mmCIF file of C-alpha atoms in Angstrom:
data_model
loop_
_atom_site.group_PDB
_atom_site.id
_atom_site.type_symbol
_atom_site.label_atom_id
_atom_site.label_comp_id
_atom_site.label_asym_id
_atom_site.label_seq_id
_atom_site.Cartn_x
_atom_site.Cartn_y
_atom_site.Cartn_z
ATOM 1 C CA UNK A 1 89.041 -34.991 32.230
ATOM 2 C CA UNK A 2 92.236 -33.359 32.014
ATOM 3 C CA UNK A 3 92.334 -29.444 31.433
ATOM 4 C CA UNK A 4 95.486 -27.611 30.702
ATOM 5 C CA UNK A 5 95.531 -23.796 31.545
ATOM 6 C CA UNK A 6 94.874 -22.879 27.899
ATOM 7 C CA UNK A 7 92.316 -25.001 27.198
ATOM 8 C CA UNK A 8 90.198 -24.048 30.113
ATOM 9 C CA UNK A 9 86.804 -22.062 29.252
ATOM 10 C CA UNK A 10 87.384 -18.240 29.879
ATOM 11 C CA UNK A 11 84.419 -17.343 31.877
ATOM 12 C CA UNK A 12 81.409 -19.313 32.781
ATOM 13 C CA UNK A 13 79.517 -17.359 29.745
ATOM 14 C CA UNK A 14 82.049 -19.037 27.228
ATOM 15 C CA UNK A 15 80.775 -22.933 28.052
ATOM 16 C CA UNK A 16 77.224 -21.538 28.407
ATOM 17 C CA UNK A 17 77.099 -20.198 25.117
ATOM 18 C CA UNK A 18 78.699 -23.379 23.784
ATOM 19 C CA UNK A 19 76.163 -25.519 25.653
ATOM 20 C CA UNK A 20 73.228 -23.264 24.572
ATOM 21 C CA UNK A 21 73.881 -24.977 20.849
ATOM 22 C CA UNK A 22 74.799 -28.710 22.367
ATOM 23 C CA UNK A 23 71.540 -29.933 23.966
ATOM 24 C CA UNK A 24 72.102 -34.029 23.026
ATOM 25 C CA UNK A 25 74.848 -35.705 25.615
ATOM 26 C CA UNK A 26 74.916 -38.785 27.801
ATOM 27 C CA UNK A 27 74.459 -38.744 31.168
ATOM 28 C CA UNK A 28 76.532 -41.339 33.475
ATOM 29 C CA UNK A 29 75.042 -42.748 36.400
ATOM 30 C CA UNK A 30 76.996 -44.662 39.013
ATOM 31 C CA UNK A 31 76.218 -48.174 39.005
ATOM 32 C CA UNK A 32 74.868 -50.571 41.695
ATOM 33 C CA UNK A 33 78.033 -52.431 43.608
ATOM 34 C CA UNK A 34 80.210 -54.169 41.328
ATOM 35 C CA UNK A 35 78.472 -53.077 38.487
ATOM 36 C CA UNK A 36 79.778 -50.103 35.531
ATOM 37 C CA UNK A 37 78.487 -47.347 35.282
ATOM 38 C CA UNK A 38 75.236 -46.642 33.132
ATOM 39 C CA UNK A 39 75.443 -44.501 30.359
ATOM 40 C CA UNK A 40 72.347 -43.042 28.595
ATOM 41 C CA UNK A 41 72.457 -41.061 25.428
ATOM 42 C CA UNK A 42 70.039 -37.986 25.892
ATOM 43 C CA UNK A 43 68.229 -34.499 24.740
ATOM 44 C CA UNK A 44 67.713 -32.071 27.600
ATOM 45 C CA UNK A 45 67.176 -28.926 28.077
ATOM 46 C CA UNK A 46 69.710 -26.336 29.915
ATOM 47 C CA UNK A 47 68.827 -23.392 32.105
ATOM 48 C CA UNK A 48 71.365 -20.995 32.920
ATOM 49 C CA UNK A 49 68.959 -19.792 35.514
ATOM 50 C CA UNK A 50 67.982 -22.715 37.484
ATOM 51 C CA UNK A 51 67.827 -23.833 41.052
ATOM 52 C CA UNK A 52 71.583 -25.151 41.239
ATOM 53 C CA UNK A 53 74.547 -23.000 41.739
ATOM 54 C CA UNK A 54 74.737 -23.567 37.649
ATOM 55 C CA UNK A 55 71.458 -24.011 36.892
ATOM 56 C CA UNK A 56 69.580 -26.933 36.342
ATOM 57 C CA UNK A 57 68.675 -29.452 33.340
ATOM 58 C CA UNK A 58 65.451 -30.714 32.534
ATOM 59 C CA UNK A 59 65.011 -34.348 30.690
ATOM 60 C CA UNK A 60 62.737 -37.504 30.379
ATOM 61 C CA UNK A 61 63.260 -41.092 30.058
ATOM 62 C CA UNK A 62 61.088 -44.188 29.433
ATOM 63 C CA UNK A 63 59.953 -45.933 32.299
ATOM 64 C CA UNK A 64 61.343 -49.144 31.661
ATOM 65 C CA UNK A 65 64.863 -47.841 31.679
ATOM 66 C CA UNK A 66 67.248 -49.645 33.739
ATOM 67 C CA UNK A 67 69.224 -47.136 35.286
ATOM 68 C CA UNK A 68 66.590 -46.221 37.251
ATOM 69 C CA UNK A 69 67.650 -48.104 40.838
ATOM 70 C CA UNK A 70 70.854 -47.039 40.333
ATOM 71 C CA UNK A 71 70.112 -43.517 39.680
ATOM 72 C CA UNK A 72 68.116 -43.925 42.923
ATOM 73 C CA UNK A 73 71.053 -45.377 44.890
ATOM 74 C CA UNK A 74 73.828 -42.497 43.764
ATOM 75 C CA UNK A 75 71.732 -39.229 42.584
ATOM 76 C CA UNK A 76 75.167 -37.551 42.402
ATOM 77 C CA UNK A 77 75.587 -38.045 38.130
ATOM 78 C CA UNK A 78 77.936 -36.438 35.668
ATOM 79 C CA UNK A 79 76.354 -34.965 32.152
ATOM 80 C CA UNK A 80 78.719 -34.834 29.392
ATOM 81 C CA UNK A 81 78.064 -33.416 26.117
ATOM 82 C CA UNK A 82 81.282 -33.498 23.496
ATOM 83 C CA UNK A 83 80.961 -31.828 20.172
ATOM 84 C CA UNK A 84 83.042 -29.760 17.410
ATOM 85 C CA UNK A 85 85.801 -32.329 17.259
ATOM 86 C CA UNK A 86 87.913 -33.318 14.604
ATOM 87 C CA UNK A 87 91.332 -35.533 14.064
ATOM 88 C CA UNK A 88 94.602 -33.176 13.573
ATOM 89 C CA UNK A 89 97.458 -34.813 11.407
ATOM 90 C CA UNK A 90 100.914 -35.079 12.901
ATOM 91 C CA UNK A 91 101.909 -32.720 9.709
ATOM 92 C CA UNK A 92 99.951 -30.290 10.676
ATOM 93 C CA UNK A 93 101.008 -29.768 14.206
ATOM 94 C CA UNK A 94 104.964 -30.183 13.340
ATOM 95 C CA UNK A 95 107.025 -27.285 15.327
ATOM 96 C CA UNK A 96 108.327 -24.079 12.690
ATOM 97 C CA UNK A 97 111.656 -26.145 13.487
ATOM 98 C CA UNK A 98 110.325 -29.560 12.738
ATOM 99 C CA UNK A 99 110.101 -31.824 9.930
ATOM 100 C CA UNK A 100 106.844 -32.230 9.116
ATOM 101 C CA UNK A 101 106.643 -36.296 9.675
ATOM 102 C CA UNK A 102 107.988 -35.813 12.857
ATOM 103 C CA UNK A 103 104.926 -33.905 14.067
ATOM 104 C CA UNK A 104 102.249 -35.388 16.786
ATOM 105 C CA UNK A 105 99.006 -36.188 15.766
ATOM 106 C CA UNK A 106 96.036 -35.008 17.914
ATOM 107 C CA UNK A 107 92.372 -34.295 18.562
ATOM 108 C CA UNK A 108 90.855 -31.179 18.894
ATOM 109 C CA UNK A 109 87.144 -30.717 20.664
ATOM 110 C CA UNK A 110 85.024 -29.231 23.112
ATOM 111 C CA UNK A 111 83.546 -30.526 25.981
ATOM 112 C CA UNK A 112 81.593 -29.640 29.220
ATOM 113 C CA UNK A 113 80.733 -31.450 32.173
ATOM 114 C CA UNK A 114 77.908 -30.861 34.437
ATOM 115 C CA UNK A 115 78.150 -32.346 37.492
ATOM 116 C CA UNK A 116 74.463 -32.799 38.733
ATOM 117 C CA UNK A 117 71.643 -33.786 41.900
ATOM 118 C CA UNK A 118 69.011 -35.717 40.239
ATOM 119 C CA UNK A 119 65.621 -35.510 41.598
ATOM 120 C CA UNK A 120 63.325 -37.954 39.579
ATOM 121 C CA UNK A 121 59.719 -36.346 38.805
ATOM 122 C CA UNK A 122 56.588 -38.985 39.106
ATOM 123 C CA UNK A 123 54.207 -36.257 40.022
ATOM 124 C CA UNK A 124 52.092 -36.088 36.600
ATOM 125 C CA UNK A 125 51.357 -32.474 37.156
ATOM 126 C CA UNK A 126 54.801 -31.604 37.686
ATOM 127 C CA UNK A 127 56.066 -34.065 35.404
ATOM 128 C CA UNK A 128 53.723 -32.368 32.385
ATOM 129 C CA UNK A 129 55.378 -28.784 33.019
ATOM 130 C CA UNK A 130 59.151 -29.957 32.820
ATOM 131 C CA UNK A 131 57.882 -31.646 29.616
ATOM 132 C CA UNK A 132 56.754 -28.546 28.416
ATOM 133 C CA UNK A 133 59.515 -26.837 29.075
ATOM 134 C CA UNK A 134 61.978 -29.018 27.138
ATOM 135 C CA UNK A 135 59.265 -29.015 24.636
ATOM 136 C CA UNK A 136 59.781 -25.475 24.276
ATOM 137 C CA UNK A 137 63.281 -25.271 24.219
ATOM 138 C CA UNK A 138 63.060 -27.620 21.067
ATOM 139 C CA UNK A 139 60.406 -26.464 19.522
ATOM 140 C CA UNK A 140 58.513 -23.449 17.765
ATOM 141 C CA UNK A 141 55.412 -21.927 20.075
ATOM 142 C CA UNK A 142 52.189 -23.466 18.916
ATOM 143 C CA UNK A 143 53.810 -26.907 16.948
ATOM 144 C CA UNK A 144 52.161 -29.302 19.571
ATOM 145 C CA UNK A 145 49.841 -29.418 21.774
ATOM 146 C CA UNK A 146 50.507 -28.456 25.600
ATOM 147 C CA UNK A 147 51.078 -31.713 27.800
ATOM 148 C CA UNK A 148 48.170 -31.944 30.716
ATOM 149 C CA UNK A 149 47.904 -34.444 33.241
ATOM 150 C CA UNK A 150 44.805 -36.581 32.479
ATOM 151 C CA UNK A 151 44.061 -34.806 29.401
ATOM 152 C CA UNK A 152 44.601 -36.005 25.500
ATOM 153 C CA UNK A 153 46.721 -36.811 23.389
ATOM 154 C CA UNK A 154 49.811 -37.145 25.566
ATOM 155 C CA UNK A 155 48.096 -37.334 28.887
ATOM 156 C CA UNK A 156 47.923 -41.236 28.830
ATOM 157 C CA UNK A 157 51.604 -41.421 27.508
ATOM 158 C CA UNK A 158 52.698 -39.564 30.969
ATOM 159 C CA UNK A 159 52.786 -43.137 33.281
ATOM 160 C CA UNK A 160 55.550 -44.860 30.529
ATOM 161 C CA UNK A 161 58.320 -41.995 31.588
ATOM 162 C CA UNK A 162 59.769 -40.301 34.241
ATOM 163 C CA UNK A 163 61.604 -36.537 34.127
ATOM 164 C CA UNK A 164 64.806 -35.598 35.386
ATOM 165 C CA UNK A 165 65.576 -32.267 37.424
ATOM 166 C CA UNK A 166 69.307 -32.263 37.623
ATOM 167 C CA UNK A 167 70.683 -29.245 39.397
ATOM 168 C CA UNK A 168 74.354 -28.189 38.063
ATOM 169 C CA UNK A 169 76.718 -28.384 40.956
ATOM 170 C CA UNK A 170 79.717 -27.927 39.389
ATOM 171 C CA UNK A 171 80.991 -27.481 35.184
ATOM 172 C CA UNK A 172 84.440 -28.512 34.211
ATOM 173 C CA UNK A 173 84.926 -26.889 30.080
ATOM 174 C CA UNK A 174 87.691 -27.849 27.711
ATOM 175 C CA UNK A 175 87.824 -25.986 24.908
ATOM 176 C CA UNK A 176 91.417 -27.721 23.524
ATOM 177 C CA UNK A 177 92.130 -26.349 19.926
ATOM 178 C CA UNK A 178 95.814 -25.760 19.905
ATOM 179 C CA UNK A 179 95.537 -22.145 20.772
ATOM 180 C CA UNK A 180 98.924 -22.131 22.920
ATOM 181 C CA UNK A 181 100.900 -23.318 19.791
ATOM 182 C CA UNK A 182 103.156 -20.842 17.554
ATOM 183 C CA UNK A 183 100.771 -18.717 15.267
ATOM 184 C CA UNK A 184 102.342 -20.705 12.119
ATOM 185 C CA UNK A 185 100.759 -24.311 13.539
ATOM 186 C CA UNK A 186 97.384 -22.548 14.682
ATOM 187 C CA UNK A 187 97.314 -21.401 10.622
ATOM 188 C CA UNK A 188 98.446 -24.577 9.848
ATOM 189 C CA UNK A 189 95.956 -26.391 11.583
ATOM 190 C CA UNK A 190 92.828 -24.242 10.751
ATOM 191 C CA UNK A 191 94.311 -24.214 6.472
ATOM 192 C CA UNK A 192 94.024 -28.052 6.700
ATOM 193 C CA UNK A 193 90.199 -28.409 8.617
ATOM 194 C CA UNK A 194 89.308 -25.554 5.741
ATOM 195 C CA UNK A 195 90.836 -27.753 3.188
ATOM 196 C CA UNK A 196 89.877 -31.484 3.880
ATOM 197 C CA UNK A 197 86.549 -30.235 4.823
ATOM 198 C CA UNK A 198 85.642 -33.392 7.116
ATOM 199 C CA UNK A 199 81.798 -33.766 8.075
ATOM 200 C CA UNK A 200 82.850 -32.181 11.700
ATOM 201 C CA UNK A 201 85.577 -29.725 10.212
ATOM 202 C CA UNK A 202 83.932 -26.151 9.762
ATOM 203 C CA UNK A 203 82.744 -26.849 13.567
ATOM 204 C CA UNK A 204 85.937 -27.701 14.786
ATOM 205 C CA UNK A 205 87.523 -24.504 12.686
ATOM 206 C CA UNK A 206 84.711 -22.036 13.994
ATOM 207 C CA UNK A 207 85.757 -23.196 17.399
ATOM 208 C CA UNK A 208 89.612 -22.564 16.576
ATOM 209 C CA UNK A 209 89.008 -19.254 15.139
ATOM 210 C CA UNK A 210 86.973 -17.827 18.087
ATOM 211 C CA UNK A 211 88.952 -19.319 21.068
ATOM 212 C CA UNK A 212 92.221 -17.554 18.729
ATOM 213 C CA UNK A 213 90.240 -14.250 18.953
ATOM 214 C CA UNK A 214 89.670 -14.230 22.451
ATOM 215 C CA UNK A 215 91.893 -12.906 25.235
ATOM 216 C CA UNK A 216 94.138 -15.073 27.008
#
């Protein structure tokens, strides 16, 4: 992923806030030779605190999956989660100076990538507490019942998957919203998300407005 100086996350609490609210991406495993990469869609669970230099990341995967050898062969993975994005008119990027047809059209977005050890969890004991704890980071206190090795109702269910520890050993965070353009195309821009009002728009303005409001 290509990061330009000014699209590059301020401080490592700027993409941990961000990922704090983004807990669905898809982690990409290296595939077995002469094979592409696998690609699973996922929840997990992100903590700032964990046993990697950047934490770690808890999920859970059926059994049957079939990135399982592969994850096996090349633990080293990459977790990418994308998110506030939105499709910028050439108009609206046009230069003070510029005709407005001759401007560029673009994307804006966000996106952070944790670059991760996987260690897959089989133990059921240990297996039932990083459960819990992604239960609990999606979840109100009390809503279901605790998972237990060997005990009902999800006790049984524990054999068909297997959880994920992946410890965060390195983060790469664009944050690419225009803010090095001339104040008149950052207004531009964030007038025309407020006005066509796109299904991903108000993210993709919130994200404009508070990267604007920060300090270079």
């Amino acid at each position: 992923m290509l990061i330009h100086p000014w699209d590059a996350a301020r401080d490592t609490a700027e993409w941990q806030r961000w990922l704090a609210a983004h807990d669905f991406g898809q982690l990409a495993v290296n595939g077995l030779a002469g094979e592409p990469p696998f690609v699973q869609p996922m929840h997990f669970a992100y903590d700032p605190e964990g046993a990697g230099p950047y934490g770690e990341a808890v999920a859970h995967l059926a059994r049957p999956n079939p990135l399982w050898p592969a994850l096996d062969a090349h633990p080293e993975v990459l977790l990418s989660v994308v998110d506030d994005y939105a499709f910028v008119p050439g108009p609206w990027q046009a230069p003070p100076d510029v005709p407005p047809e001759h401007g560029t059209p673009t994307s804006v977005y966000a996106a952070v990538q944790l670059r991760c050890t996987a260690r897959v969890v089989d133990d059921p004991d240990e297996k039932a507490a990083l459960l819990n704890r992604q239960v609990a980071h999606f979840q109100q206190p009390g809503t279901s019942v605790p998972v237990t090795a060997g005990d009902p109702p999800y006790g049984r269910m524990l054999p068909g998957i297997r959880a994920l520890l992946l410890e965060v050993t390195d983060v790469r965070a664009k944050f690419k919203y225009a803010t090095h353009k001339p104040e008149e195309v950052q207004d531009r821009i964030a007038a025309g998300l407020a006005e066509r009002g796109a299904p991903r728009d108000a993210g993709a303005l919130a994200m404009q407005r508070g990267r604007r409001r920060q300090p270079v």
